[in-house]
């Protein structure tokens, strides 16, 4: 039986479009009909999307879309990646927009997103009214809001959709999406989200999805760094780490890392292929910048920033962020959770 997908919408009508944007939504709805939001039509016509950024996460999401019968025109700085994911390869960013009404982005950070959108031959130069751009990157909400306004001037809807679950969930189509933008547009592209996610939560207007993503990623960084430190301390104290996890996971210290990561790590499986320490550091910095803009004191960011910064300095930066436990072990007397 197929896993049930759930959709949550922000209460109180948040994300409701202002009247002056109605003409843009009519264009978005027309685009959605052309690309497949209308079930009756899509049963006969092959659906198409563009996808820019076919790396660790984007490549897996592209494969899910292709396997669902959606034709994907993909672009990446590595031209071999399109074929690896089953997508047709576009020679340029602008070419991705030629024959589709929905374009997805999965890029490292806001600087790269801004270059793809605003650079020479970028999306703003090639887009047309009625198209929809969905940004699945981890990006600064302030940048997202600014880009959304620029797209709106050209009649294009810009949706920010943070993703959670990592490479494993992307592989299985079980991501959680936290989405910001116009509610009608988000509803119209549900067919795009269906192959890659099991839960879609509409958080509000432009930037709300990326804001939520940064809040969640910060908690992920805190729990991973703290649990890594605890496990190194437990090892040095001579504790059985499986029993330590049994206690933690049935007590108040339980968290995602203790439940889903460290039961594997203590046996030497680091679950390679997920978010790297460099990217985790980037996410923590984005969080700190965001809460500074909001006027919120950030009293807990120093720990994860130090931990993942240490991991990068010791050579683990391009490996999965779970290797932070080895970095802490290195400066704690050469500790490894799994004995040789």
mmCIF file of C-alpha atoms in Angstrom:
data_model
loop_
_atom_site.group_PDB
_atom_site.id
_atom_site.type_symbol
_atom_site.label_atom_id
_atom_site.label_comp_id
_atom_site.label_asym_id
_atom_site.label_seq_id
_atom_site.Cartn_x
_atom_site.Cartn_y
_atom_site.Cartn_z
ATOM 1 C CA UNK A 1 0.000 0.000 0.000
ATOM 2 C CA UNK A 2 1.368 3.426 -0.943
ATOM 3 C CA UNK A 3 2.333 5.641 1.970
ATOM 4 C CA UNK A 4 -0.205 8.328 2.656
ATOM 5 C CA UNK A 5 0.867 11.872 1.918
ATOM 6 C CA UNK A 6 -0.344 14.630 4.202
ATOM 7 C CA UNK A 7 -0.774 18.323 3.533
ATOM 8 C CA UNK A 8 -1.007 20.962 6.209
ATOM 9 C CA UNK A 9 -1.885 24.580 5.583
ATOM 10 C CA UNK A 10 -1.095 27.565 7.731
ATOM 11 C CA UNK A 11 -4.130 28.544 9.872
ATOM 12 C CA UNK A 12 -5.985 31.816 9.637
ATOM 13 C CA UNK A 13 -5.600 32.289 5.896
ATOM 14 C CA UNK A 14 -1.915 33.211 5.988
ATOM 15 C CA UNK A 15 -0.400 33.212 2.532
ATOM 16 C CA UNK A 16 -3.661 34.560 1.034
ATOM 17 C CA UNK A 17 -2.846 36.538 -2.096
ATOM 18 C CA UNK A 18 -3.379 40.289 -2.213
ATOM 19 C CA UNK A 19 -5.803 41.489 -4.873
ATOM 20 C CA UNK A 20 -3.103 43.154 -6.966
ATOM 21 C CA UNK A 21 -1.460 39.763 -7.506
ATOM 22 C CA UNK A 22 -4.587 38.145 -8.882
ATOM 23 C CA UNK A 23 -3.453 38.495 -12.484
ATOM 24 C CA UNK A 24 -0.260 36.609 -11.639
ATOM 25 C CA UNK A 25 -2.210 33.785 -10.054
ATOM 26 C CA UNK A 26 -4.428 33.479 -13.085
ATOM 27 C CA UNK A 27 -1.252 33.022 -15.103
ATOM 28 C CA UNK A 28 0.083 30.490 -12.596
ATOM 29 C CA UNK A 29 -3.182 28.553 -12.704
ATOM 30 C CA UNK A 30 -3.074 28.511 -16.484
ATOM 31 C CA UNK A 31 0.489 27.230 -16.303
ATOM 32 C CA UNK A 32 -0.539 24.598 -13.807
ATOM 33 C CA UNK A 33 -3.277 23.387 -16.132
ATOM 34 C CA UNK A 34 -0.814 23.208 -19.021
ATOM 35 C CA UNK A 35 1.727 21.271 -16.950
ATOM 36 C CA UNK A 36 -0.658 18.911 -15.209
ATOM 37 C CA UNK A 37 -2.518 20.264 -12.191
ATOM 38 C CA UNK A 38 -5.745 19.330 -13.935
ATOM 39 C CA UNK A 39 -5.949 15.566 -13.396
ATOM 40 C CA UNK A 40 -8.215 14.937 -16.338
ATOM 41 C CA UNK A 41 -5.759 16.550 -18.737
ATOM 42 C CA UNK A 42 -2.600 15.058 -17.256
ATOM 43 C CA UNK A 43 -3.900 11.545 -17.638
ATOM 44 C CA UNK A 44 -3.354 12.084 -21.387
ATOM 45 C CA UNK A 45 -0.443 14.537 -21.550
ATOM 46 C CA UNK A 46 3.069 13.858 -20.257
ATOM 47 C CA UNK A 47 4.013 16.263 -17.509
ATOM 48 C CA UNK A 48 7.245 18.278 -17.763
ATOM 49 C CA UNK A 49 9.431 20.231 -15.358
ATOM 50 C CA UNK A 50 12.841 21.834 -15.412
ATOM 51 C CA UNK A 51 15.404 21.126 -12.685
ATOM 52 C CA UNK A 52 18.542 23.153 -11.953
ATOM 53 C CA UNK A 53 21.066 21.595 -9.568
ATOM 54 C CA UNK A 54 21.349 17.818 -9.897
ATOM 55 C CA UNK A 55 23.690 17.120 -6.994
ATOM 56 C CA UNK A 56 23.289 15.134 -3.790
ATOM 57 C CA UNK A 57 19.658 16.125 -3.166
ATOM 58 C CA UNK A 58 18.606 17.509 -6.540
ATOM 59 C CA UNK A 59 19.766 14.404 -8.365
ATOM 60 C CA UNK A 60 17.761 12.117 -6.105
ATOM 61 C CA UNK A 61 14.636 14.253 -6.420
ATOM 62 C CA UNK A 62 15.038 14.336 -10.194
ATOM 63 C CA UNK A 63 15.203 10.559 -10.306
ATOM 64 C CA UNK A 64 11.988 10.346 -8.291
ATOM 65 C CA UNK A 65 10.232 12.693 -10.722
ATOM 66 C CA UNK A 66 11.455 10.735 -13.726
ATOM 67 C CA UNK A 67 10.389 7.438 -12.175
ATOM 68 C CA UNK A 68 6.924 8.958 -11.645
ATOM 69 C CA UNK A 69 6.607 9.537 -15.377
ATOM 70 C CA UNK A 70 7.471 13.242 -15.365
ATOM 71 C CA UNK A 71 9.772 14.455 -18.130
ATOM 72 C CA UNK A 72 12.639 16.460 -16.590
ATOM 73 C CA UNK A 73 14.895 18.888 -18.449
ATOM 74 C CA UNK A 74 17.899 19.244 -16.165
ATOM 75 C CA UNK A 75 20.875 21.568 -15.865
ATOM 76 C CA UNK A 76 23.978 21.207 -13.712
ATOM 77 C CA UNK A 77 27.506 22.561 -13.849
ATOM 78 C CA UNK A 78 28.531 18.900 -14.211
ATOM 79 C CA UNK A 79 26.979 17.963 -17.581
ATOM 80 C CA UNK A 80 27.115 14.221 -16.831
ATOM 81 C CA UNK A 81 24.597 14.419 -14.004
ATOM 82 C CA UNK A 82 21.489 14.805 -16.141
ATOM 83 C CA UNK A 83 21.946 11.393 -17.755
ATOM 84 C CA UNK A 84 22.728 9.826 -14.376
ATOM 85 C CA UNK A 85 19.354 10.963 -13.036
ATOM 86 C CA UNK A 86 17.332 10.089 -16.124
ATOM 87 C CA UNK A 87 16.781 13.727 -17.120
ATOM 88 C CA UNK A 88 17.271 15.297 -20.529
ATOM 89 C CA UNK A 89 20.242 17.661 -20.420
ATOM 90 C CA UNK A 90 19.903 21.392 -21.023
ATOM 91 C CA UNK A 91 22.969 23.220 -22.316
ATOM 92 C CA UNK A 92 22.177 26.464 -20.447
ATOM 93 C CA UNK A 93 20.059 27.735 -17.575
ATOM 94 C CA UNK A 94 17.875 29.662 -19.990
ATOM 95 C CA UNK A 95 17.196 26.542 -22.044
ATOM 96 C CA UNK A 96 15.568 24.904 -19.012
ATOM 97 C CA UNK A 97 12.749 27.452 -19.277
ATOM 98 C CA UNK A 98 12.045 26.940 -22.964
ATOM 99 C CA UNK A 99 9.516 24.120 -22.807
ATOM 100 C CA UNK A 100 8.289 23.955 -19.194
ATOM 101 C CA UNK A 101 6.065 25.975 -16.892
ATOM 102 C CA UNK A 102 7.542 24.754 -13.591
ATOM 103 C CA UNK A 103 11.267 24.948 -12.751
ATOM 104 C CA UNK A 104 12.812 23.541 -9.572
ATOM 105 C CA UNK A 105 16.095 24.652 -7.994
ATOM 106 C CA UNK A 106 18.269 22.644 -5.603
ATOM 107 C CA UNK A 107 21.399 24.714 -5.001
ATOM 108 C CA UNK A 108 23.995 25.072 -2.215
ATOM 109 C CA UNK A 109 23.137 28.537 -0.864
ATOM 110 C CA UNK A 110 21.630 31.950 -1.566
ATOM 111 C CA UNK A 111 24.696 33.216 -3.421
ATOM 112 C CA UNK A 112 24.390 30.424 -5.959
ATOM 113 C CA UNK A 113 20.603 30.867 -6.173
ATOM 114 C CA UNK A 114 21.043 34.596 -6.802
ATOM 115 C CA UNK A 115 23.625 33.913 -9.524
ATOM 116 C CA UNK A 116 21.310 31.427 -11.252
ATOM 117 C CA UNK A 117 18.363 33.815 -11.024
ATOM 118 C CA UNK A 118 19.966 37.209 -11.622
ATOM 119 C CA UNK A 119 23.165 36.414 -13.530
ATOM 120 C CA UNK A 120 23.733 36.764 -17.249
ATOM 121 C CA UNK A 121 21.511 34.260 -19.002
ATOM 122 C CA UNK A 122 19.770 33.505 -15.718
ATOM 123 C CA UNK A 123 16.144 32.765 -14.929
ATOM 124 C CA UNK A 124 14.997 36.377 -14.751
ATOM 125 C CA UNK A 125 16.337 36.998 -18.242
ATOM 126 C CA UNK A 126 14.615 33.940 -19.709
ATOM 127 C CA UNK A 127 11.357 33.528 -17.784
ATOM 128 C CA UNK A 128 7.895 34.349 -19.087
ATOM 129 C CA UNK A 129 4.622 35.288 -17.333
ATOM 130 C CA UNK A 130 2.757 32.345 -15.862
ATOM 131 C CA UNK A 131 5.810 30.256 -15.027
ATOM 132 C CA UNK A 132 6.472 28.953 -11.524
ATOM 133 C CA UNK A 133 9.937 28.665 -9.945
ATOM 134 C CA UNK A 134 10.265 26.413 -6.882
ATOM 135 C CA UNK A 135 13.398 26.845 -4.771
ATOM 136 C CA UNK A 136 14.195 23.667 -2.817
ATOM 137 C CA UNK A 137 17.536 25.050 -1.586
ATOM 138 C CA UNK A 138 18.494 26.003 1.950
ATOM 139 C CA UNK A 139 18.602 29.768 1.514
ATOM 140 C CA UNK A 140 18.335 33.040 3.411
ATOM 141 C CA UNK A 141 14.709 34.083 3.728
ATOM 142 C CA UNK A 142 15.579 37.744 3.132
ATOM 143 C CA UNK A 143 17.118 36.843 -0.225
ATOM 144 C CA UNK A 144 14.089 34.683 -1.058
ATOM 145 C CA UNK A 145 11.658 37.545 -0.414
ATOM 146 C CA UNK A 146 13.712 39.889 -2.582
ATOM 147 C CA UNK A 147 13.886 37.406 -5.482
ATOM 148 C CA UNK A 148 10.166 36.702 -5.165
ATOM 149 C CA UNK A 149 9.435 40.398 -5.642
ATOM 150 C CA UNK A 150 11.623 40.519 -8.750
ATOM 151 C CA UNK A 151 9.905 37.482 -10.246
ATOM 152 C CA UNK A 152 6.488 38.963 -9.437
ATOM 153 C CA UNK A 153 7.318 41.999 -11.565
ATOM 154 C CA UNK A 154 7.562 39.611 -14.527
ATOM 155 C CA UNK A 155 4.406 37.665 -13.714
ATOM 156 C CA UNK A 156 6.292 34.639 -12.351
ATOM 157 C CA UNK A 157 5.468 32.938 -9.047
ATOM 158 C CA UNK A 158 8.437 32.094 -6.777
ATOM 159 C CA UNK A 159 7.801 29.369 -4.196
ATOM 160 C CA UNK A 160 10.321 28.531 -1.446
ATOM 161 C CA UNK A 161 10.171 24.904 -0.373
ATOM 162 C CA UNK A 162 12.643 23.802 2.271
ATOM 163 C CA UNK A 163 13.210 20.050 2.367
ATOM 164 C CA UNK A 164 13.950 17.826 5.341
ATOM 165 C CA UNK A 165 14.871 14.163 5.600
ATOM 166 C CA UNK A 166 18.256 14.104 3.902
ATOM 167 C CA UNK A 167 19.522 11.952 1.076
ATOM 168 C CA UNK A 168 17.864 8.781 2.360
ATOM 169 C CA UNK A 169 14.392 10.359 2.366
ATOM 170 C CA UNK A 170 15.013 11.974 -1.025
ATOM 171 C CA UNK A 171 15.931 8.555 -2.427
ATOM 172 C CA UNK A 172 12.641 7.080 -1.201
ATOM 173 C CA UNK A 173 10.417 10.077 -1.949
ATOM 174 C CA UNK A 174 9.730 10.607 1.758
ATOM 175 C CA UNK A 175 10.858 14.189 2.258
ATOM 176 C CA UNK A 176 8.999 16.708 4.385
ATOM 177 C CA UNK A 177 8.467 20.014 2.558
ATOM 178 C CA UNK A 178 7.977 23.321 4.359
ATOM 179 C CA UNK A 179 6.623 25.732 1.779
ATOM 180 C CA UNK A 180 6.235 29.493 1.458
ATOM 181 C CA UNK A 181 4.438 31.444 -1.251
ATOM 182 C CA UNK A 182 0.988 31.925 -2.697
ATOM 183 C CA UNK A 183 -1.369 29.210 -1.461
ATOM 184 C CA UNK A 184 -3.143 28.773 -4.808
ATOM 185 C CA UNK A 185 0.168 28.306 -6.607
ATOM 186 C CA UNK A 186 1.356 25.764 -4.042
ATOM 187 C CA UNK A 187 -1.885 23.841 -4.461
ATOM 188 C CA UNK A 188 -1.490 23.889 -8.248
ATOM 189 C CA UNK A 189 1.936 22.211 -8.139
ATOM 190 C CA UNK A 190 1.001 19.423 -5.741
ATOM 191 C CA UNK A 191 1.664 16.964 -8.581
ATOM 192 C CA UNK A 192 5.309 18.092 -8.548
ATOM 193 C CA UNK A 193 5.670 17.505 -4.821
ATOM 194 C CA UNK A 194 3.893 14.136 -4.796
ATOM 195 C CA UNK A 195 6.803 11.963 -6.064
ATOM 196 C CA UNK A 196 9.366 13.464 -3.658
ATOM 197 C CA UNK A 197 7.483 13.948 -0.389
ATOM 198 C CA UNK A 198 5.116 12.371 2.099
ATOM 199 C CA UNK A 199 4.317 15.601 3.953
ATOM 200 C CA UNK A 200 3.831 19.130 2.633
ATOM 201 C CA UNK A 201 3.259 21.961 5.111
ATOM 202 C CA UNK A 202 2.320 25.412 3.810
ATOM 203 C CA UNK A 203 3.920 27.841 6.266
ATOM 204 C CA UNK A 204 2.794 31.213 4.890
ATOM 205 C CA UNK A 205 3.931 33.778 2.357
ATOM 206 C CA UNK A 206 7.238 34.209 0.576
ATOM 207 C CA UNK A 207 10.225 33.295 2.754
ATOM 208 C CA UNK A 208 8.211 31.308 5.293
ATOM 209 C CA UNK A 209 9.396 27.971 3.933
ATOM 210 C CA UNK A 210 13.068 28.896 4.039
ATOM 211 C CA UNK A 211 12.683 30.449 7.488
ATOM 212 C CA UNK A 212 11.207 27.204 8.795
ATOM 213 C CA UNK A 213 13.995 25.212 7.142
ATOM 214 C CA UNK A 214 16.701 27.233 8.916
ATOM 215 C CA UNK A 215 14.974 26.865 12.288
ATOM 216 C CA UNK A 216 14.740 23.105 11.828
ATOM 217 C CA UNK A 217 18.317 22.780 10.561
ATOM 218 C CA UNK A 218 19.642 24.660 13.551
ATOM 219 C CA UNK A 219 17.967 22.231 15.940
ATOM 220 C CA UNK A 220 19.399 19.386 13.872
ATOM 221 C CA UNK A 221 22.899 20.865 14.206
ATOM 222 C CA UNK A 222 22.538 21.370 17.970
ATOM 223 C CA UNK A 223 21.292 17.842 18.616
ATOM 224 C CA UNK A 224 23.902 16.175 16.403
ATOM 225 C CA UNK A 225 26.831 18.112 17.881
ATOM 226 C CA UNK A 226 25.652 17.626 21.470
ATOM 227 C CA UNK A 227 24.962 13.914 21.045
ATOM 228 C CA UNK A 228 28.367 13.419 19.406
ATOM 229 C CA UNK A 229 30.051 15.003 22.421
ATOM 230 C CA UNK A 230 28.013 12.889 24.826
ATOM 231 C CA UNK A 231 28.884 9.670 22.993
ATOM 232 C CA UNK A 232 32.610 10.475 23.042
ATOM 233 C CA UNK A 233 32.351 11.160 26.777
ATOM 234 C CA UNK A 234 30.453 7.899 27.272
ATOM 235 C CA UNK A 235 33.152 6.001 25.394
ATOM 236 C CA UNK A 236 35.931 7.520 27.511
ATOM 237 C CA UNK A 237 33.944 6.706 30.650
ATOM 238 C CA UNK A 238 33.938 3.053 29.644
ATOM 239 C CA UNK A 239 30.180 2.771 29.085
ATOM 240 C CA UNK A 240 28.536 0.316 26.718
ATOM 241 C CA UNK A 241 27.376 2.717 23.999
ATOM 242 C CA UNK A 242 24.432 0.573 22.926
ATOM 243 C CA UNK A 243 23.124 0.616 26.489
ATOM 244 C CA UNK A 244 23.815 4.339 26.762
ATOM 245 C CA UNK A 245 21.677 4.922 23.679
ATOM 246 C CA UNK A 246 18.977 2.672 25.103
ATOM 247 C CA UNK A 247 18.802 4.892 28.171
ATOM 248 C CA UNK A 248 18.952 8.186 26.230
ATOM 249 C CA UNK A 249 16.270 7.087 23.786
ATOM 250 C CA UNK A 250 13.847 6.225 26.580
ATOM 251 C CA UNK A 251 14.678 9.355 28.602
ATOM 252 C CA UNK A 252 14.557 13.128 28.316
ATOM 253 C CA UNK A 253 17.746 13.355 26.244
ATOM 254 C CA UNK A 254 16.204 11.630 23.241
ATOM 255 C CA UNK A 255 16.593 13.422 19.884
ATOM 256 C CA UNK A 256 16.751 12.708 16.147
ATOM 257 C CA UNK A 257 20.494 12.019 16.198
ATOM 258 C CA UNK A 258 20.284 9.593 19.135
ATOM 259 C CA UNK A 259 17.355 7.758 17.524
ATOM 260 C CA UNK A 260 18.349 7.687 13.876
ATOM 261 C CA UNK A 261 22.083 8.258 13.599
ATOM 262 C CA UNK A 262 24.073 7.000 16.533
ATOM 263 C CA UNK A 263 22.638 3.463 16.654
ATOM 264 C CA UNK A 264 24.467 3.058 13.317
ATOM 265 C CA UNK A 265 27.515 5.217 14.081
ATOM 266 C CA UNK A 266 28.480 3.220 17.186
ATOM 267 C CA UNK A 267 28.802 0.184 14.912
ATOM 268 C CA UNK A 268 30.936 2.064 12.390
ATOM 269 C CA UNK A 269 28.243 3.044 9.862
ATOM 270 C CA UNK A 270 28.321 6.827 9.408
ATOM 271 C CA UNK A 271 25.405 6.811 6.928
ATOM 272 C CA UNK A 272 27.547 8.452 4.254
ATOM 273 C CA UNK A 273 25.936 10.555 1.563
ATOM 274 C CA UNK A 274 24.089 13.150 3.600
ATOM 275 C CA UNK A 275 24.692 16.766 4.606
ATOM 276 C CA UNK A 276 28.389 17.558 4.985
ATOM 277 C CA UNK A 277 30.029 19.433 7.854
ATOM 278 C CA UNK A 278 30.759 22.370 5.546
ATOM 279 C CA UNK A 279 27.088 22.638 4.617
ATOM 280 C CA UNK A 280 26.017 22.206 8.238
ATOM 281 C CA UNK A 281 28.295 25.116 9.180
ATOM 282 C CA UNK A 282 26.738 27.169 6.375
ATOM 283 C CA UNK A 283 23.255 26.428 7.729
ATOM 284 C CA UNK A 284 24.236 27.499 11.249
ATOM 285 C CA UNK A 285 25.643 30.770 9.882
ATOM 286 C CA UNK A 286 22.429 31.364 7.907
ATOM 287 C CA UNK A 287 20.431 30.776 11.093
ATOM 288 C CA UNK A 288 22.553 33.239 13.067
ATOM 289 C CA UNK A 289 22.172 35.882 10.347
ATOM 290 C CA UNK A 290 18.414 35.345 10.281
ATOM 291 C CA UNK A 291 17.835 35.634 14.022
ATOM 292 C CA UNK A 292 20.065 38.720 14.084
ATOM 293 C CA UNK A 293 17.777 40.289 11.475
ATOM 294 C CA UNK A 294 14.796 39.290 13.625
ATOM 295 C CA UNK A 295 16.344 40.806 16.754
ATOM 296 C CA UNK A 296 16.533 37.457 18.575
ATOM 297 C CA UNK A 297 19.529 36.695 20.812
ATOM 298 C CA UNK A 298 21.399 33.606 19.607
ATOM 299 C CA UNK A 299 22.832 32.007 22.736
ATOM 300 C CA UNK A 300 23.163 28.426 21.505
ATOM 301 C CA UNK A 301 24.852 28.743 18.126
ATOM 302 C CA UNK A 302 28.455 28.790 19.345
ATOM 303 C CA UNK A 303 28.488 25.067 20.158
ATOM 304 C CA UNK A 304 27.476 23.634 16.769
ATOM 305 C CA UNK A 305 29.428 26.339 14.925
ATOM 306 C CA UNK A 306 32.560 25.296 16.825
ATOM 307 C CA UNK A 307 31.920 21.570 16.350
ATOM 308 C CA UNK A 308 31.309 21.575 12.612
ATOM 309 C CA UNK A 309 34.003 24.192 12.098
ATOM 310 C CA UNK A 310 36.389 21.862 13.929
ATOM 311 C CA UNK A 311 35.312 18.982 11.721
ATOM 312 C CA UNK A 312 36.109 21.009 8.619
ATOM 313 C CA UNK A 313 39.460 22.138 10.009
ATOM 314 C CA UNK A 314 40.424 18.522 10.720
ATOM 315 C CA UNK A 315 39.615 17.357 7.212
ATOM 316 C CA UNK A 316 36.034 16.087 7.589
ATOM 317 C CA UNK A 317 34.384 19.073 5.894
ATOM 318 C CA UNK A 318 33.326 17.286 2.720
ATOM 319 C CA UNK A 319 32.172 14.150 4.525
ATOM 320 C CA UNK A 320 28.788 13.598 6.130
ATOM 321 C CA UNK A 321 28.238 15.793 9.186
ATOM 322 C CA UNK A 322 27.942 12.674 11.362
ATOM 323 C CA UNK A 323 31.759 12.617 11.225
ATOM 324 C CA UNK A 324 31.708 15.469 13.724
ATOM 325 C CA UNK A 325 31.905 12.724 16.360
ATOM 326 C CA UNK A 326 35.346 11.750 15.012
ATOM 327 C CA UNK A 327 36.485 15.379 15.077
ATOM 328 C CA UNK A 328 35.480 15.648 18.738
ATOM 329 C CA UNK A 329 37.145 12.287 19.344
ATOM 330 C CA UNK A 330 40.351 13.496 17.693
ATOM 331 C CA UNK A 331 40.739 16.378 20.161
ATOM 332 C CA UNK A 332 39.690 14.165 23.072
ATOM 333 C CA UNK A 333 42.547 11.724 22.892
ATOM 334 C CA UNK A 334 41.894 9.974 19.586
ATOM 335 C CA UNK A 335 38.565 8.411 20.576
ATOM 336 C CA UNK A 336 36.516 6.320 18.125
ATOM 337 C CA UNK A 337 33.116 5.018 19.110
ATOM 338 C CA UNK A 338 33.674 1.657 17.420
ATOM 339 C CA UNK A 339 36.775 -0.105 18.648
ATOM 340 C CA UNK A 340 39.146 -1.335 15.962
#
